[in-house]
Coordinates of C-alpha atoms and ligand atoms in Angstrom, one line a residue:
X1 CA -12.8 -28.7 -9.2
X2 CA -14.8 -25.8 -11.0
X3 CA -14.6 -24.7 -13.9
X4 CA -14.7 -21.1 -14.3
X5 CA -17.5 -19.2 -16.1
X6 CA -17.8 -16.0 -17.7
X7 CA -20.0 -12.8 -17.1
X8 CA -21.8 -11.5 -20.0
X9 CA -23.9 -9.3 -20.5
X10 CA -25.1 -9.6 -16.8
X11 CA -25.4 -13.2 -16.8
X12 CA -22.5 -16.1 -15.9
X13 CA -22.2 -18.2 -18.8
X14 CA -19.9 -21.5 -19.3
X15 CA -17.6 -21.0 -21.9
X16 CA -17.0 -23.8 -24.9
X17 CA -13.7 -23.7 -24.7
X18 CA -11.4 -26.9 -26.1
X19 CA -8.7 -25.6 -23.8
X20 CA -8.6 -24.7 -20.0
X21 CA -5.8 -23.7 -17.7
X22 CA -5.8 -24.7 -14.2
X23 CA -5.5 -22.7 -11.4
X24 CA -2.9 -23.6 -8.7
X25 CA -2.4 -22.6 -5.1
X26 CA 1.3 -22.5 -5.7
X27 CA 2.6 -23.2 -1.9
X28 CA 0.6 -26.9 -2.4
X29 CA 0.6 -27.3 -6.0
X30 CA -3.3 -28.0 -5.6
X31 CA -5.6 -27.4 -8.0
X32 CA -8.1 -25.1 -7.4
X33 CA -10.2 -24.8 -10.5
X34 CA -10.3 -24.5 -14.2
X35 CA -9.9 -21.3 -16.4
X36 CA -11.9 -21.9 -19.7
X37 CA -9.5 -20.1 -22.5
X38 CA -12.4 -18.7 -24.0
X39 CA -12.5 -18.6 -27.8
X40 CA -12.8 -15.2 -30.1
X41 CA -16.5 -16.1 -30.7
X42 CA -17.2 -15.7 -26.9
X43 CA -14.2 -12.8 -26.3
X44 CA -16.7 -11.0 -28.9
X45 CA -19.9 -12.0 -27.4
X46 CA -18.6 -9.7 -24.3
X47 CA -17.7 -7.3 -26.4
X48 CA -20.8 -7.0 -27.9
X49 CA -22.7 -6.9 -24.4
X50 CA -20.5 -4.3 -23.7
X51 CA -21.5 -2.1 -26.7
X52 CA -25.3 -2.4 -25.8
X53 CA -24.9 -1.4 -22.8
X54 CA -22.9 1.8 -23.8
X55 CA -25.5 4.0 -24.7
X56 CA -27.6 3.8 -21.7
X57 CA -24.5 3.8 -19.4
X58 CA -23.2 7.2 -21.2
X59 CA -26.1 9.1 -20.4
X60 CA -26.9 7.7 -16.6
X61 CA -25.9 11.2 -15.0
X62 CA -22.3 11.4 -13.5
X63 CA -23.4 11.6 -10.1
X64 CA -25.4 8.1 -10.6
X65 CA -22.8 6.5 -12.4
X66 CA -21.0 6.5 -8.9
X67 CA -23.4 5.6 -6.3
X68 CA -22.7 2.0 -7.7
X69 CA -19.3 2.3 -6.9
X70 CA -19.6 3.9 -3.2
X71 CA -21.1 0.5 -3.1
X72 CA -18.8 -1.5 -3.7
X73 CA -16.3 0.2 -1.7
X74 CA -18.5 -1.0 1.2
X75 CA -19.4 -4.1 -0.2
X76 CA -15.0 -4.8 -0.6
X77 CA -14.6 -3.6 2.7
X78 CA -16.7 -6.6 3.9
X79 CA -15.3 -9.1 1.7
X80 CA -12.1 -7.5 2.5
X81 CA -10.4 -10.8 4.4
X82 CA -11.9 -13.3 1.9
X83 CA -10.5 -11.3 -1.1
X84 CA -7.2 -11.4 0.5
X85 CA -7.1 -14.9 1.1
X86 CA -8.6 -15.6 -2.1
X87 CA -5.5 -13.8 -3.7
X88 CA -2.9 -15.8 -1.2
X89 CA -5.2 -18.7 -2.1
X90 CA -3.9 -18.3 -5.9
X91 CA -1.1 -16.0 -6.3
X92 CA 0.8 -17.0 -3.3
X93 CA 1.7 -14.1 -1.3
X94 CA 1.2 -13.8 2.2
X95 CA -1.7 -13.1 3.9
X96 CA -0.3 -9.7 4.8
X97 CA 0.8 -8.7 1.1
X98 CA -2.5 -9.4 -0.1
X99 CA -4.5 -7.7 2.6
X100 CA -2.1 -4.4 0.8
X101 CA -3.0 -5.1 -2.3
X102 CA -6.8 -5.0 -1.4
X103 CA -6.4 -1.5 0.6
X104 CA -5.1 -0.4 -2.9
X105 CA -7.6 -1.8 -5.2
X106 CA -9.9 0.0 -2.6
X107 CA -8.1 3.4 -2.7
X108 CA -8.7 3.3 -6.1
X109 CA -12.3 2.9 -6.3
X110 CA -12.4 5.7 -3.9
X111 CA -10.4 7.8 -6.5
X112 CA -13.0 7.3 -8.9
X113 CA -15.4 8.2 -6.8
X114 CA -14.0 11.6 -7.7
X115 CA -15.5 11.5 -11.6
X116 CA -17.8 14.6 -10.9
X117 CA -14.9 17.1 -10.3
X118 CA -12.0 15.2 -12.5
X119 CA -14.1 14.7 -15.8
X120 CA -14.9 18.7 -15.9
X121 CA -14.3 20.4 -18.8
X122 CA -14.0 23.9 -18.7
X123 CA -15.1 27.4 -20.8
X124 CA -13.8 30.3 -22.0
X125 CA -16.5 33.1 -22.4
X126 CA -15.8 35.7 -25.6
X127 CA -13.1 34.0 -27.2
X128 CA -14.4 36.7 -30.2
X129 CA -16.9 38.7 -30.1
X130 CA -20.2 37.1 -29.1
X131 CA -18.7 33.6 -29.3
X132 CA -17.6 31.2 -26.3
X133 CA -15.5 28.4 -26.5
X134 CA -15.9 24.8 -24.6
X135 CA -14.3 22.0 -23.8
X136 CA -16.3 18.6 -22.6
X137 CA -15.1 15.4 -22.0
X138 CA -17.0 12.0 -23.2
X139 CA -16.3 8.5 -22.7
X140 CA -15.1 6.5 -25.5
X141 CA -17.5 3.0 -25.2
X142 CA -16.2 0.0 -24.7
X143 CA -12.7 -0.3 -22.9
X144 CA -10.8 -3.6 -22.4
X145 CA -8.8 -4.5 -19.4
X146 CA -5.7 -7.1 -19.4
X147 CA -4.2 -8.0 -16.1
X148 CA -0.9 -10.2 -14.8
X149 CA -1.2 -13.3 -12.8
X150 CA 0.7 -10.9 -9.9
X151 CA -1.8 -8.8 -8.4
X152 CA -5.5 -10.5 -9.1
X153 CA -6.9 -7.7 -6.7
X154 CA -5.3 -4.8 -7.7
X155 CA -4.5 -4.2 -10.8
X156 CA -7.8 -3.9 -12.5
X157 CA -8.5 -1.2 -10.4
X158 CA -5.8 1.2 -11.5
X159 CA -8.4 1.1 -14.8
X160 CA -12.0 -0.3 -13.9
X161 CA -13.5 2.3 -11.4
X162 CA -12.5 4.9 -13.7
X163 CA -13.6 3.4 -16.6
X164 CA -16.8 2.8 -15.7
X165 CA -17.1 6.3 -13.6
X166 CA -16.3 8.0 -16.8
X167 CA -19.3 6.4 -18.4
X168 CA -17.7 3.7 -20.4
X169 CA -18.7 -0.4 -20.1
X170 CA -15.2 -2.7 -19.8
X171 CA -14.3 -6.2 -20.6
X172 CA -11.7 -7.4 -18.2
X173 CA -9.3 -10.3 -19.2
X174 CA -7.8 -11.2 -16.1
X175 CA -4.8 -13.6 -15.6
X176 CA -5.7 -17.1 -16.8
X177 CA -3.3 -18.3 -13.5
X178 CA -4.8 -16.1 -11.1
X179 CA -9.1 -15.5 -12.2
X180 CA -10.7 -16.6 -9.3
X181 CA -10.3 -12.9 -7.0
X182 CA -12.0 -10.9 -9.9
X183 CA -14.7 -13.6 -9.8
X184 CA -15.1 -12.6 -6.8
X185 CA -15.1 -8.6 -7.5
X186 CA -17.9 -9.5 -10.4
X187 CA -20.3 -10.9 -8.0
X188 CA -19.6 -7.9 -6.1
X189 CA -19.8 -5.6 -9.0
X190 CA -23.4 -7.4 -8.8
X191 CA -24.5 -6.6 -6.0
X192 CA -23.9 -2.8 -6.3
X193 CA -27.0 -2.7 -8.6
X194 CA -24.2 -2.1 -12.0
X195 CA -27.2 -2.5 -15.4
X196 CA -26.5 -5.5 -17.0
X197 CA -23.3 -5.5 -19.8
X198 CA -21.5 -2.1 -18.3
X199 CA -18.6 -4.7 -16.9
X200 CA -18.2 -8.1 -18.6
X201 CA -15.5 -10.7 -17.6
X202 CA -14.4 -13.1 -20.4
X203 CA -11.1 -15.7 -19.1
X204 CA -8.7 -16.8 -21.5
X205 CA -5.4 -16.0 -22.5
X206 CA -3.8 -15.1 -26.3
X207 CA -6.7 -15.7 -28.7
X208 CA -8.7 -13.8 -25.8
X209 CA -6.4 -10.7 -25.7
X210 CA -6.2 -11.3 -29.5
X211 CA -9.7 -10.6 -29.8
X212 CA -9.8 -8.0 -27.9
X213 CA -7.2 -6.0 -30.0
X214 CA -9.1 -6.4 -33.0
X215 CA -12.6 -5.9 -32.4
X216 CA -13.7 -2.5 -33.5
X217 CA -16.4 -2.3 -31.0
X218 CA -13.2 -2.0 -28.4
X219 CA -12.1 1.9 -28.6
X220 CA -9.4 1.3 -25.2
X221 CA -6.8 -1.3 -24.4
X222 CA -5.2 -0.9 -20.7
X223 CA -2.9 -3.9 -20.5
X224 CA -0.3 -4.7 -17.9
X225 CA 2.3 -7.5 -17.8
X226 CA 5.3 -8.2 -19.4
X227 CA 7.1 -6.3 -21.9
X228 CA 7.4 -8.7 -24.7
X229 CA 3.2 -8.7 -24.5
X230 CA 2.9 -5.0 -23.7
X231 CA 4.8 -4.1 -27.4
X232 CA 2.6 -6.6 -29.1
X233 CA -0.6 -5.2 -27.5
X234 CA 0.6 -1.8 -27.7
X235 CA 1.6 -2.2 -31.5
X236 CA -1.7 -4.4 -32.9
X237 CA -4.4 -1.8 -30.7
X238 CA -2.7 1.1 -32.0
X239 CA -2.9 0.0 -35.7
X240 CA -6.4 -0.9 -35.6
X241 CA -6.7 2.5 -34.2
X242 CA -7.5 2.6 -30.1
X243 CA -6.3 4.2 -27.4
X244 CA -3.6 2.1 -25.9
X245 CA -2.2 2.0 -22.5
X246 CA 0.6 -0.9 -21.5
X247 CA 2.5 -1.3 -18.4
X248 CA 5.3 -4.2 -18.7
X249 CA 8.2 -5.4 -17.1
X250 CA 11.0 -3.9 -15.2
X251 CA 14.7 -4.4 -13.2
X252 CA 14.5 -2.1 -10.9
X253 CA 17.9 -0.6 -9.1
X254 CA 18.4 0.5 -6.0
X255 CA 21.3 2.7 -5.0
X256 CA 22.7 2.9 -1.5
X257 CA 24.9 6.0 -0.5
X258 CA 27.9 5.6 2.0
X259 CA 25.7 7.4 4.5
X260 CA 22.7 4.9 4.6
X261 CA 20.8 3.9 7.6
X262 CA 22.2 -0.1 7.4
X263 CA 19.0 -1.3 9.2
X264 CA 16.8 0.7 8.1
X265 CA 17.7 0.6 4.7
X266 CA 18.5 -3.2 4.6
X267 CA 15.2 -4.2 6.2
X268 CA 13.4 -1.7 3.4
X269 CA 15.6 -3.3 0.6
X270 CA 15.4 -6.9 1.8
X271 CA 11.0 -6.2 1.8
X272 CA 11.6 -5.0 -1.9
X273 CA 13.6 -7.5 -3.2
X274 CA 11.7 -10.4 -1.6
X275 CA 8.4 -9.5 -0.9
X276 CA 5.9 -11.0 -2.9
X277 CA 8.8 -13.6 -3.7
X278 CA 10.2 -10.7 -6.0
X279 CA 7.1 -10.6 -8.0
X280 CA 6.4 -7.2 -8.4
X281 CA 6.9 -4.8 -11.0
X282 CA 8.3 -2.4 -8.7
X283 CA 10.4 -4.9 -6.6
X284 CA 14.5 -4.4 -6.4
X285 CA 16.8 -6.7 -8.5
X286 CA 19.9 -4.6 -8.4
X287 CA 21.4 -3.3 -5.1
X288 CA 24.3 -0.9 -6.6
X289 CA 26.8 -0.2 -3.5
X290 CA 28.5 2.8 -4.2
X291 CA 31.9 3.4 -2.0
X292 CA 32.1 2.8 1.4
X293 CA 28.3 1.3 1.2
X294 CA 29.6 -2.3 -0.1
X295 CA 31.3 -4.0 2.7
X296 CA 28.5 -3.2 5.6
X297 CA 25.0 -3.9 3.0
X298 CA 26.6 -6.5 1.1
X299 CA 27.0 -8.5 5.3
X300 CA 23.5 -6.9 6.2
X301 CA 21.6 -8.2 3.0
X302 CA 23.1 -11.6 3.1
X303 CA 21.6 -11.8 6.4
X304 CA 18.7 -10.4 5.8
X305 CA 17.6 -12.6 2.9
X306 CA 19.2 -15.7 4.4
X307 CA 17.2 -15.6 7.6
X308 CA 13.7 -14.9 6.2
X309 CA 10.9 -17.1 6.7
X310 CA 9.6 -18.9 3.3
X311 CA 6.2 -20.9 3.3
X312 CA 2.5 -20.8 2.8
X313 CA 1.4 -17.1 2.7
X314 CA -1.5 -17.7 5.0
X315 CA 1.1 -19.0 7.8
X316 CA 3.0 -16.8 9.8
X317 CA 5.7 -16.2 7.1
X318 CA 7.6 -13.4 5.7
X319 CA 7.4 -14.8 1.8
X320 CA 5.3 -17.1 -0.1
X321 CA 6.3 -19.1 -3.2
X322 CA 6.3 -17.8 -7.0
X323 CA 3.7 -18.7 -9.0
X324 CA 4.3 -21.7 -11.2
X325 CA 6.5 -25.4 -11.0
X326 CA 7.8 -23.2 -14.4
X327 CA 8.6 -19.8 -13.0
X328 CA 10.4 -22.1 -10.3
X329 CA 12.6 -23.5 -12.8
X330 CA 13.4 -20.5 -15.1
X331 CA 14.1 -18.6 -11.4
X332 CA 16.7 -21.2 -11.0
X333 CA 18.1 -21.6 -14.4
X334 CA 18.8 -17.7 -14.0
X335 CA 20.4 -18.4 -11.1
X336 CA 22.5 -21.3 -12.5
X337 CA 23.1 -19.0 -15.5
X338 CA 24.6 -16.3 -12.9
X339 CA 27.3 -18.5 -11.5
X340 CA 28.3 -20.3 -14.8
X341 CA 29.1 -16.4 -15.5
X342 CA 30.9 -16.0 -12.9
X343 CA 28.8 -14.5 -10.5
X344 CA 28.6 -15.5 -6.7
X345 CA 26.2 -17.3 -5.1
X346 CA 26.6 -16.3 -2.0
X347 CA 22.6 -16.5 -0.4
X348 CA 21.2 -20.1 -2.5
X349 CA 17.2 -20.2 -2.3
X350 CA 17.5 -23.1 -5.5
X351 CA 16.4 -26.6 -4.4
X352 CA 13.9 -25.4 -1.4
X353 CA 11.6 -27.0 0.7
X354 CA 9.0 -26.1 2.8
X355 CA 7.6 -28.8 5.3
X356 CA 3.9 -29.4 5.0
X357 CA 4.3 -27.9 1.4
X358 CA 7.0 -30.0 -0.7
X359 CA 5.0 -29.5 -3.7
X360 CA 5.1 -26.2 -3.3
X361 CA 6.6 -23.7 -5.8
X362 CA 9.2 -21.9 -3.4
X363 CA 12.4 -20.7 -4.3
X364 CA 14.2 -18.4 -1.2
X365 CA 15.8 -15.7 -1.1
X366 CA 19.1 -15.7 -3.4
X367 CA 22.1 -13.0 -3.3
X368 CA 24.3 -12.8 -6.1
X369 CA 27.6 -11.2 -5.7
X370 CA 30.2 -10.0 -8.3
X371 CA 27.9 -10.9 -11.3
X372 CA 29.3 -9.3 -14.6
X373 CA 27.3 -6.6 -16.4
X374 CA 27.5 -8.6 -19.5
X375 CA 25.4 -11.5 -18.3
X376 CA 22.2 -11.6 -19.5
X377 CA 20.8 -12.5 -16.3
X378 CA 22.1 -8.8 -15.2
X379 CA 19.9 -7.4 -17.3
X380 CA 16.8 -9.5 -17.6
X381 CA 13.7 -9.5 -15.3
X382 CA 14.1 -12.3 -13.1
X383 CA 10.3 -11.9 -11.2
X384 CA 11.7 -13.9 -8.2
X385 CA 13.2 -13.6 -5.0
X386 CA 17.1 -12.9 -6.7
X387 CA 19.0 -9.6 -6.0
X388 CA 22.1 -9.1 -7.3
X389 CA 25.1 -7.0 -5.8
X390 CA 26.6 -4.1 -7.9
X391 CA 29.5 -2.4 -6.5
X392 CA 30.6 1.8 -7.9
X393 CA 32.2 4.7 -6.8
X394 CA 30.3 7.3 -7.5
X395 CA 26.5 8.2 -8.2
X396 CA 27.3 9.0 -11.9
X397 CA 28.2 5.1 -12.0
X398 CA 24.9 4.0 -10.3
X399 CA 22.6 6.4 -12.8
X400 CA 24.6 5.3 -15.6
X401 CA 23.6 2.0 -14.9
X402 CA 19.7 2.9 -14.4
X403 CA 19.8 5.3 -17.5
X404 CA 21.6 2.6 -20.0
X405 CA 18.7 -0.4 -18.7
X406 CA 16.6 -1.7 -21.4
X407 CA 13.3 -1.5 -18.6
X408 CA 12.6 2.2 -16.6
X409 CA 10.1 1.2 -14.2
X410 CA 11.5 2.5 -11.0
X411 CA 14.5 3.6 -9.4
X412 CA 15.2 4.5 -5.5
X413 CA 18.1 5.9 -3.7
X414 CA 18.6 5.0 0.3
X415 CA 21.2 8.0 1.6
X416 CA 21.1 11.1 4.0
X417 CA 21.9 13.8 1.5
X418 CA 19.0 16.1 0.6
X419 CA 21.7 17.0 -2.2
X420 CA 22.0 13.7 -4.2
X421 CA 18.2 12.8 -3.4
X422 CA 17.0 15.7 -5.4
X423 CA 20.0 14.9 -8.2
X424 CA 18.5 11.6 -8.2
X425 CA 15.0 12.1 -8.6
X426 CA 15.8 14.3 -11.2
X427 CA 18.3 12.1 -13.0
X428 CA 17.2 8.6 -13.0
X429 CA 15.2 8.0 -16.0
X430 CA 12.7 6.1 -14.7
X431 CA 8.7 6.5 -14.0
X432 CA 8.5 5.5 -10.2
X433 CA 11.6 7.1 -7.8
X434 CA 12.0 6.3 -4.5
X435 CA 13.8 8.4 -1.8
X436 CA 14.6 6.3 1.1
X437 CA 11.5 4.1 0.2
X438 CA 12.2 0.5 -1.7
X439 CA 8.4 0.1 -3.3
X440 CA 7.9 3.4 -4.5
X441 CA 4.1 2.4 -5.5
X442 CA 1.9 5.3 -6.2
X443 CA -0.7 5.8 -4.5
X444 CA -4.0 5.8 -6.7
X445 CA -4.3 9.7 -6.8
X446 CA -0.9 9.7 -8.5
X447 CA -0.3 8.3 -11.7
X448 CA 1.9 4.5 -11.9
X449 CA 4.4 5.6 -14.0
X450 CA 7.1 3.7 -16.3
X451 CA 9.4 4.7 -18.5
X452 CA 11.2 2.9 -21.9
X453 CA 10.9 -0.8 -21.9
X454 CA 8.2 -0.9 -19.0
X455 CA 5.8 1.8 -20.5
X456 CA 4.3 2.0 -23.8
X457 CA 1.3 4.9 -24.1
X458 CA 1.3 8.2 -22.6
X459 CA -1.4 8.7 -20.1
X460 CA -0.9 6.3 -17.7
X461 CA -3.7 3.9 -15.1
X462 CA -4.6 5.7 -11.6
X463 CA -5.7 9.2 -11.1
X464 CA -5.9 11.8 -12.9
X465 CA -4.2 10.1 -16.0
X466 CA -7.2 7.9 -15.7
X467 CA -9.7 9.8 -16.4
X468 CA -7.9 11.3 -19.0
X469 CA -7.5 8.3 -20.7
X470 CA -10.9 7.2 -20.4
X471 CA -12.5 10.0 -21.8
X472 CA -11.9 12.2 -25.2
X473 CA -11.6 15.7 -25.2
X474 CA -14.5 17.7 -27.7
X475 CA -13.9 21.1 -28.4
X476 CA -17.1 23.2 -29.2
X477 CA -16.6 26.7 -30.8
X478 CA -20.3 28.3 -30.2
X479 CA -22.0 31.6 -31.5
X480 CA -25.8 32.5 -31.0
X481 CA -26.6 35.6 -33.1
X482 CA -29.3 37.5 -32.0
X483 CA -32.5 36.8 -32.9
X484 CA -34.1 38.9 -35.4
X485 CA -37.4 39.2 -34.1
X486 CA -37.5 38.5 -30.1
X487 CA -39.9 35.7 -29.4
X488 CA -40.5 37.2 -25.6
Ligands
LIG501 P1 2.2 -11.8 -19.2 O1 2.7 -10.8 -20.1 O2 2.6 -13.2 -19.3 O3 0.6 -11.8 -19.1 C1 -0.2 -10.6 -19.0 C2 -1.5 -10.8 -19.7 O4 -1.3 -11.0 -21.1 C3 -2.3 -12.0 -19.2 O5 -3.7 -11.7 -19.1 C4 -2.1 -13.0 -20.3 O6 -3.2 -13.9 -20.5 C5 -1.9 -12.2 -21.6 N1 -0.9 -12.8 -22.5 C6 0.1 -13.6 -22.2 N2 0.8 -13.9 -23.4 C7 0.2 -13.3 -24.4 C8 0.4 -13.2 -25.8 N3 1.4 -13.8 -26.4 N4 -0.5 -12.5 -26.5 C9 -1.5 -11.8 -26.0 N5 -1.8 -11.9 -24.6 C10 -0.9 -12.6 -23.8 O7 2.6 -11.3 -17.7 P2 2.5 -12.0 -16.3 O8 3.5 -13.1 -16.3 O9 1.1 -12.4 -16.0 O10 2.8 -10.8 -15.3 C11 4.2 -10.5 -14.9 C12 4.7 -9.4 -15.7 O11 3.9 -8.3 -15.6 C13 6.1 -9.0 -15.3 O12 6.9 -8.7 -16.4 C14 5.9 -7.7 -14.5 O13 7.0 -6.9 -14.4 C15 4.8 -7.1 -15.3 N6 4.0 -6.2 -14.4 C16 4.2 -4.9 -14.7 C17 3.5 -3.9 -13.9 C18 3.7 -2.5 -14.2 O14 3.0 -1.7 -13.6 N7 4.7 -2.1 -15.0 C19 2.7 -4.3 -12.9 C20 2.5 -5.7 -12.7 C21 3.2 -6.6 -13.5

């Protein structure tokens, strides 16, 4: 088993650490290396490697600071099936999920790619006589990166490629359960010909982030992962005085109109609420049923999560396991917590087994029926395969129930009517809607959104928010009065 090393500064270097967190395929509960939880001294080592290698980076022109990333848009492209099973490897999903989350983490660098047109500034000429008025963007210096354990591949790309585009040098933190896919990426980032010090990987977990918060080097936070973190990051970066961005967690509702497509819709919902085991931000807990919706999708859904294939992701399965023996159990004390509430059980994924993989972290896909709005489990973020069953009348109900949640990550509405769609979109205080679509992920020219508990910032990763983020805005008021005596 290997222990995990950091890159710094161009070079990988093993970490002192006194503590380590292993990494586990969670279908096998085998280990699969070591993640050194780096201490500050090392966290600020990267730092400082980042810093040096600032000033050089700033000034390489715009149009050089993305040939390395055309690079590694080919060089992913032919690691493309070994980063995917990499993530499967340690994250669990199937083969098919990761292979998604790769195209994405692609897209983005693509997106970046576009750092010549979407860092412009722009003029205006005679703002007063004989004086013109600009606007420039610069990068900000060193920017750190803090992912979740649930997409290793993606999610430091809704920040990196434009981070680095823009002309700033990063230190990613990634997951200390799921390091060894941006591992990968580094030796990648490598071989694109990146100077030394413009992207630094440090593993760890609190004291890591910790670290990162504080230094004063660090001018940019992008964190995502759960909301109880994202407040704490948001709220210790912002007082030392950074630029903070932080996705967290979410319960995301979906509403399905009497007039609903049942397969369609079911087979979209069903994908949402347990693909990925449930473990995405934007995956559905809450199917609210309004009218004449409830008895067909509350048969359909049963079905639909009771006959889907659980197992190792890189078998031919629908859904892998979640991510942890303790995610496993707090999945299942949820559940447990449901039904001493009085809810239903009526699909039970507690207790699973998976042959070839009884050590495996699996929970299946549960349905809970009837479950009050005052249990806690109603409103928590489950992150696993668990939707619940909400029955209205109306559409008012169903948005009163999105609009009153503690998270606003994203919303979707499956009907027929262009009518309530565009009342819905329009209503639903969240940052991601969906129309008829149950993962309503941006794509990376769009902005991934969130709203009250599952967004703290304003500009947000992806796109043009990205750039935006990762640069600051200098305003320069200019005159040039005429020479006296004409040299020419
Ligand atoms: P997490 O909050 O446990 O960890 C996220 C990161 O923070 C990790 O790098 C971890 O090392 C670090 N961390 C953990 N505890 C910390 C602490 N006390 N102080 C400082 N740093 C700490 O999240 P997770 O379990 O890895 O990921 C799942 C969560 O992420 C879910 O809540 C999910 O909804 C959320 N998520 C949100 C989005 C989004 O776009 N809104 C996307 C993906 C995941």
């Amino acid at each position: 088993m290997s222990t995990l090393l950091n890159f710094i500064g161009g070079e990988w270097t093993a970490s002192n650490a006194a503590e380590h967190a292993l990494v586990y395929n969670p279908a096998s509960a085998e280990v699969l290396a070591n993640t050194p939880m780096s201490p500050a001294s090392e966290v600020a080592g990267a730092v400082e490697a980042a810093a040096r290698a600032f000033p050089a980076w700033r000034r390489t022109p715009l149009t050089e600071r993305i040939q390395p990333l055309f690079k590694l848009k080919t060089l992913l492209e032919e690691k493309f099936d070994e980063l995917a099973r990499t993530i499967t490897l340690e994250c669990g999903k199937t083969l098919a999920e990761s292979k998604g989350e790769m195209r994405r983490a692609i897209e983005n660098v693509e997106v970046a790619c576009s750092a010549p047109v979407l860092t412009q500034g722009y003029v205006s000429e005679d703002i007063a006589v004989g004086i013109d008025e600009l606007m420039i963007r610069q990068p900000l210096g060193v920017c750190a990166i803090i992912a979740p354990f649930n997409f290793p591949g993606m999610i430091p790309f809704w920040f990196l490629p434009y981070a680095i585009a823009a002309g700033n040098t990063v230190v990613l933190k990634p997951s200390e359960r799921v390091p060894l896919t941006m591992t990968m990426v580094m030796d990648l980032l490598v071989a694109t010909g990146l100077p030394k010090g413009v992207v630094n990987l440090v593993h760890g977990g609190r004291e890591a982030v910790d670290t990162l918060l504080d230094h004063p080097e660090v001018q940019a936070v992008s964190f995502v992962g759960s909301s109880n973190v994202a407040r704490h990051v948001y709220a210790r970066a912002a007082a030392n005085g950074k630029r903070v961005q932080c996705q967290g967690g979410a319960k995301n509702p979906i509403v399905i109109a009497p007039d609903a497509h049942v397969d369609t819709t079911t087979q979209v919902v069903a994908d949402s609420a347990f693909g990925c085991a449930g473990q995405r931000c934007l995956a559905a807990s809450m199917a609210v049923l309004i009218g004449d919706a409830r008895a067909p999708f509350r048969e359909s859904l049963r079905e639909a999560a009771a006959s889907r294939v659980t197992g190792f992701g890189l078998d031919a399965v629908q859904m892998g396991p979640v991510i942890s023996s303790g995610s496993q159990a707090r999945v299942e004390g949820l559940i447990a917590r449901a039904a001493s509430d009085g809810a239903t059980v009526s699909v039970d994924g507690r207790g699973a087994r998976v042959v070839g993989f009884e050590n495996g972290y699996f929970v299946k896909p549960t349905i809970l029926e009837s479950l009050p709005f005052a249990s806690e489990v109603a409103t928590t973020e489950i992150f696993g395969p668990v939707l619940s069953l909400h029955e209205v009348d109306t559409i008012d109900d169903a948005l009163a129930i999105i609009n009153r949640g503690q998270y606003g990550n994203m919303a979707c509405l499956f009907t027929s009517s262009g009518d309530l769609a565009r009342r819905f979109r329009s209503e639903a205080d969240v940052g991601n809607v969906g129309i008829n679509v149950g993962v309503a992920a941006p794509m990376a020219f769009f902005p991934f959104s969130g709203a009250r508990g599952s967004f703290f910032g304003d500009l947000h990763g992806q796109g043009r928010d990205a750039f935006e983020f990762f640069t600051k805005e200098k305003v320069i008021v200019e005159r040039w009065p005429r020479a006296v005596t004409r040299m020419f």
